mmCIF file of C-alpha atoms in Angstrom:
data_model
loop_
_atom_site.group_PDB
_atom_site.id
_atom_site.type_symbol
_atom_site.label_atom_id
_atom_site.label_comp_id
_atom_site.label_asym_id
_atom_site.label_seq_id
_atom_site.Cartn_x
_atom_site.Cartn_y
_atom_site.Cartn_z
ATOM 1 C CA MET J 6 -6.440 0.356 -30.437
ATOM 2 C CA ALA J 7 -4.543 -2.485 -28.815
ATOM 3 C CA GLY J 8 -6.374 -4.220 -25.994
ATOM 4 C CA ALA J 9 -9.877 -3.053 -27.018
ATOM 5 C CA ALA J 10 -12.304 -5.458 -28.660
ATOM 6 C CA GLN J 11 -13.439 -4.414 -32.113
ATOM 7 C CA GLY J 12 -16.117 -1.729 -31.785
ATOM 8 C CA GLN J 13 -15.441 -1.114 -28.075
ATOM 9 C CA GLN J 14 -13.704 1.840 -26.500
ATOM 10 C CA PRO J 15 -10.598 1.118 -24.433
ATOM 11 C CA PRO J 16 -11.264 1.260 -20.662
ATOM 12 C CA SER J 17 -9.638 4.690 -20.296
ATOM 13 C CA ARG J 18 -12.165 6.217 -22.729
ATOM 14 C CA ARG J 19 -15.325 4.722 -21.203
ATOM 15 C CA VAL J 20 -17.799 7.074 -19.585
ATOM 16 C CA GLY J 21 -16.852 7.161 -15.919
ATOM 17 C CA GLY J 22 -13.358 5.821 -16.611
ATOM 18 C CA THR J 23 -11.861 2.880 -14.763
ATOM 19 C CA PHE J 24 -10.857 1.972 -11.234
ATOM 20 C CA PRO J 25 -8.579 3.388 -10.241
ATOM 21 C CA ARG J 26 -8.803 6.591 -12.207
ATOM 22 C CA GLN J 27 -5.651 7.824 -13.891
ATOM 23 C CA ALA J 28 -3.257 9.821 -11.679
ATOM 24 C CA TRP J 29 -5.375 9.239 -8.543
ATOM 25 C CA ALA J 30 -2.414 9.527 -6.135
ATOM 26 C CA HIS J 31 -1.401 12.965 -7.426
ATOM 27 C CA LYS J 32 -4.948 14.268 -7.901
ATOM 28 C CA ASP J 33 -5.930 13.184 -4.372
ATOM 29 C CA GLY J 34 -2.830 14.794 -2.834
ATOM 30 C CA ALA J 35 -1.300 11.492 -1.702
ATOM 31 C CA ILE J 36 1.981 12.242 -3.483
ATOM 32 C CA LYS J 37 3.831 15.340 -4.621
ATOM 33 C CA LEU J 38 6.603 14.943 -7.161
ATOM 34 C CA GLY J 39 8.890 17.911 -7.731
ATOM 35 C CA GLY J 40 10.934 18.707 -10.816
ATOM 36 C CA PRO J 41 14.433 17.419 -11.518
ATOM 37 C CA LYS J 42 17.033 18.017 -8.815
ATOM 38 C CA HIS J 43 20.427 19.601 -9.336
ATOM 39 C CA ALA J 44 23.292 17.361 -8.258
ATOM 40 C CA SER J 45 24.309 19.877 -5.589
ATOM 41 C CA SER J 46 20.957 19.293 -3.858
ATOM 42 C CA LEU J 47 22.254 15.914 -2.693
ATOM 43 C CA ARG J 48 24.441 16.758 0.274
ATOM 44 C CA ASN J 49 25.320 13.215 1.042
ATOM 45 C CA VAL J 50 25.099 10.476 -1.557
ATOM 46 C CA ALA J 51 25.499 7.796 1.146
ATOM 47 C CA ASP J 52 22.364 9.072 2.919
ATOM 48 C CA TYR J 53 20.523 9.163 -0.411
ATOM 49 C CA LEU J 54 21.418 5.532 -1.051
ATOM 50 C CA MET J 55 20.456 4.479 2.484
ATOM 51 C CA VAL J 56 17.041 6.133 2.120
ATOM 52 C CA CYS J 57 16.511 4.150 -1.089
ATOM 53 C CA GLU J 58 17.755 0.993 0.614
ATOM 54 C CA SER J 59 15.121 1.385 3.338
ATOM 55 C CA PHE J 60 12.441 0.622 0.738
ATOM 56 C CA ALA J 61 14.305 -2.469 -0.465
ATOM 57 C CA ARG J 62 14.797 -3.687 3.110
ATOM 58 C CA TYR J 63 11.083 -3.199 3.800
ATOM 59 C CA GLY J 64 10.159 -5.313 0.762
ATOM 60 C CA ILE J 65 12.544 -8.143 1.547
ATOM 61 C CA ALA J 66 11.736 -8.144 5.267
ATOM 62 C CA TYR J 67 7.990 -8.198 4.568
ATOM 63 C CA ASP J 68 8.250 -10.934 1.945
ATOM 64 C CA ASP J 69 10.430 -13.144 4.130
ATOM 65 C CA THR J 70 8.680 -12.402 7.452
ATOM 66 C CA GLN J 71 11.780 -10.932 9.078
ATOM 67 C CA TYR J 72 9.813 -9.224 11.821
ATOM 68 C CA ASP J 73 12.838 -7.835 13.667
ATOM 69 C CA VAL J 74 13.972 -6.036 10.498
ATOM 70 C CA LEU J 75 10.450 -4.760 9.791
ATOM 71 C CA ARG J 76 10.171 -3.305 13.290
ATOM 72 C CA ALA J 77 13.620 -1.674 13.057
ATOM 73 C CA LEU J 78 12.585 0.120 9.857
ATOM 74 C CA PHE J 79 9.877 2.158 11.639
ATOM 75 C CA THR J 80 10.203 4.843 14.305
ATOM 76 C CA ASP J 81 8.332 4.328 17.584
ATOM 77 C CA ASP J 82 5.870 7.061 16.557
ATOM 78 C CA ALA J 83 5.548 6.018 12.902
ATOM 79 C CA VAL J 84 2.275 6.120 10.979
ATOM 80 C CA VAL J 85 1.404 3.684 8.183
ATOM 81 C CA GLU J 86 -1.501 4.501 5.891
ATOM 82 C CA LEU J 87 -2.994 2.046 3.407
ATOM 83 C CA ALA J 88 -5.126 3.195 0.490
ATOM 84 C CA LYS J 89 -6.623 1.558 -2.566
ATOM 85 C CA GLY J 90 -7.170 3.620 -5.696
ATOM 86 C CA ALA J 91 -7.801 6.860 -3.794
ATOM 87 C CA GLY J 92 -5.755 9.246 -1.690
ATOM 88 C CA LYS J 93 -7.794 8.712 1.463
ATOM 89 C CA PRO J 94 -6.473 5.759 3.498
ATOM 90 C CA PHE J 95 -8.837 2.933 4.414
ATOM 91 C CA THR J 96 -6.531 1.975 7.291
ATOM 92 C CA THR J 97 -4.147 3.992 9.459
ATOM 93 C CA VAL J 98 -1.857 2.316 11.980
ATOM 94 C CA LYS J 99 0.100 4.375 14.534
ATOM 95 C CA GLY J 100 3.181 3.331 16.493
ATOM 96 C CA GLY J 101 6.010 0.977 15.581
ATOM 97 C CA ASP J 102 4.721 -1.946 17.639
ATOM 98 C CA ALA J 103 1.167 -1.606 16.270
ATOM 99 C CA ILE J 104 2.567 -1.429 12.737
ATOM 100 C CA LEU J 105 4.488 -4.651 13.294
ATOM 101 C CA ALA J 106 1.358 -6.328 14.708
ATOM 102 C CA ASN J 107 -0.568 -5.222 11.615
ATOM 103 C CA PHE J 108 2.102 -6.654 9.303
ATOM 104 C CA ARG J 109 2.064 -9.941 11.246
ATOM 105 C CA GLN J 110 -1.726 -10.139 10.867
ATOM 106 C CA ALA J 111 -1.564 -9.377 7.130
ATOM 107 C CA LEU J 112 1.180 -11.922 6.521
ATOM 108 C CA GLY J 113 -0.736 -14.566 8.474
ATOM 109 C CA PHE J 114 -3.782 -13.920 6.304
ATOM 110 C CA GLN J 115 -1.852 -13.895 3.028
ATOM 111 C CA ALA J 116 0.018 -17.177 3.690
ATOM 112 C CA ASP J 117 1.684 -17.124 0.255
ATOM 113 C CA GLN J 118 5.023 -15.944 -1.112
ATOM 114 C CA ARG J 119 5.060 -12.262 -2.076
ATOM 115 C CA ARG J 120 7.874 -10.327 -3.718
ATOM 116 C CA HIS J 121 7.919 -6.531 -3.528
ATOM 117 C CA CYS J 122 9.857 -5.303 -6.575
ATOM 118 C CA PHE J 123 10.687 -1.628 -5.969
ATOM 119 C CA THR J 124 11.431 0.793 -8.786
ATOM 120 C CA ASN J 125 11.308 4.519 -9.569
ATOM 121 C CA LEU J 126 12.760 5.508 -6.183
ATOM 122 C CA VAL J 127 12.907 9.277 -5.893
ATOM 123 C CA VAL J 128 14.243 11.211 -2.904
ATOM 124 C CA GLU J 129 12.304 14.463 -2.931
ATOM 125 C CA HIS J 130 13.999 15.999 0.096
ATOM 126 C CA LEU J 131 17.162 15.013 1.895
ATOM 127 C CA GLY J 132 18.090 16.879 5.032
ATOM 128 C CA ARG J 133 20.650 15.983 7.644
ATOM 129 C CA ARG J 134 18.149 13.981 9.721
ATOM 130 C CA GLU J 135 14.963 13.845 7.640
ATOM 131 C CA ALA J 136 13.982 12.810 4.133
ATOM 132 C CA LYS J 137 10.932 12.499 1.886
ATOM 133 C CA ALA J 138 10.827 9.829 -0.801
ATOM 134 C CA LEU J 139 8.549 8.174 -3.355
ATOM 135 C CA ALA J 140 8.690 4.728 -4.930
ATOM 136 C CA TYR J 141 6.709 2.321 -7.067
ATOM 137 C CA ALA J 142 6.419 -1.396 -6.405
ATOM 138 C CA ILE J 143 5.045 -4.336 -8.269
ATOM 139 C CA VAL J 144 4.042 -7.111 -5.895
ATOM 140 C CA THR J 145 3.989 -10.645 -7.227
ATOM 141 C CA ILE J 146 2.291 -13.609 -5.555
ATOM 142 C CA ALA J 147 3.602 -17.154 -5.883
ATOM 143 C CA ALA J 148 0.990 -19.652 -4.686
ATOM 144 C CA ASP J 149 0.606 -22.690 -6.938
ATOM 145 C CA GLY J 150 1.426 -20.388 -9.847
ATOM 146 C CA LEU J 151 2.466 -16.797 -10.280
ATOM 147 C CA THR J 152 0.133 -13.782 -10.342
ATOM 148 C CA LEU J 153 0.335 -10.036 -10.043
ATOM 149 C CA GLY J 154 -0.786 -9.098 -6.539
ATOM 150 C CA ALA J 155 -0.699 -5.309 -6.687
ATOM 151 C CA THR J 156 0.849 -2.226 -8.194
ATOM 152 C CA VAL J 157 1.701 0.294 -5.512
ATOM 153 C CA ILE J 158 2.948 3.839 -5.023
ATOM 154 C CA TYR J 159 4.713 4.632 -1.751
ATOM 155 C CA SER J 160 5.205 8.058 -0.195
ATOM 156 C CA ALA J 161 7.365 8.176 2.897
ATOM 157 C CA ASP J 162 8.908 10.478 5.446
ATOM 158 C CA LEU J 163 12.067 9.130 7.030
ATOM 159 C CA ARG J 164 14.188 10.157 9.996
ATOM 160 C CA LYS J 165 17.781 9.313 10.722
ATOM 161 C CA ASP J 166 18.183 7.909 14.226
ATOM 162 C CA ALA J 167 21.106 8.454 16.615
ATOM 163 C CA ALA J 168 22.874 5.389 15.184
ATOM 164 C CA GLY J 169 22.636 6.800 11.647
ATOM 165 C CA ARG J 170 19.878 4.436 10.429
ATOM 166 C CA TRP J 171 17.071 5.788 8.242
ATOM 167 C CA GLN J 172 13.636 4.787 9.552
ATOM 168 C CA PHE J 173 10.148 5.428 8.236
ATOM 169 C CA SER J 174 8.160 7.898 10.323
ATOM 170 C CA ARG J 175 5.300 8.042 7.796
ATOM 171 C CA PHE J 176 4.693 5.311 5.230
ATOM 172 C CA TYR J 177 1.840 5.701 2.761
ATOM 173 C CA ILE J 178 1.032 2.530 0.811
ATOM 174 C CA GLY J 179 -1.191 3.463 -2.122
ATOM 175 C CA MET J 180 -2.315 0.389 -4.028
ATOM 176 C CA ASP J 181 -3.727 0.972 -7.500
ATOM 177 C CA ASP J 182 -5.627 -2.250 -6.949
ATOM 178 C CA TYR J 183 -5.167 -5.518 -5.097
ATOM 179 C CA ALA J 184 -5.668 -9.107 -6.283
ATOM 180 C CA GLY J 185 -7.908 -11.164 -4.028
ATOM 181 C CA PRO J 186 -9.500 -10.244 -0.729
ATOM 182 C CA PRO J 187 -7.591 -7.692 1.358
ATOM 183 C CA PRO J 188 -6.280 -8.682 4.785
ATOM 184 C CA PRO J 189 -8.612 -7.926 7.693
ATOM 185 C CA LYS J 190 -8.379 -4.447 9.197
ATOM 186 C CA PRO J 191 -6.472 -4.054 12.459
ATOM 187 C CA PRO J 192 -8.584 -4.248 15.644
ATOM 188 C CA GLY J 193 -10.449 -1.016 16.352
ATOM 189 C CA GLN J 194 -10.558 0.165 12.716
#
């Protein structure tokens, strides 16, 4: 088998498996992916696209420390959960201002150039004012060379505000794993 040394089992066949275990996000209930959608289930293609764009805006705003954009992407009562290789979050941050403070702290700790490359965006539910979506991201780190920082699955609830902007009200960041030491936890966690 490719990737396994001669006479060794590949990591996925070892007793006890690997970290993270395969399909951890689904098995732990962190995500729920439905079957294919019929085109008529998308009432408004513009809203669908704007929900997807919210993920892209988050990635660019985070990577380029555009704090005003980051804050505008989250409702005042938003919840962000961070997990690593398991469904249970190791950190939960509540409230738009606290979320922004947490991002500022993480970015100050990281002090490198990250790029969140989003893919596999799926809108699971699209109502008139609320949506549920999933996405993958590959996060690269450029710091005197280029490395893979993390592979991530996102699960989000979004609400459309009075101005017609889609904002995250719940944002689950499920990292398969993370290169290097994680940022410090927010105060009180």
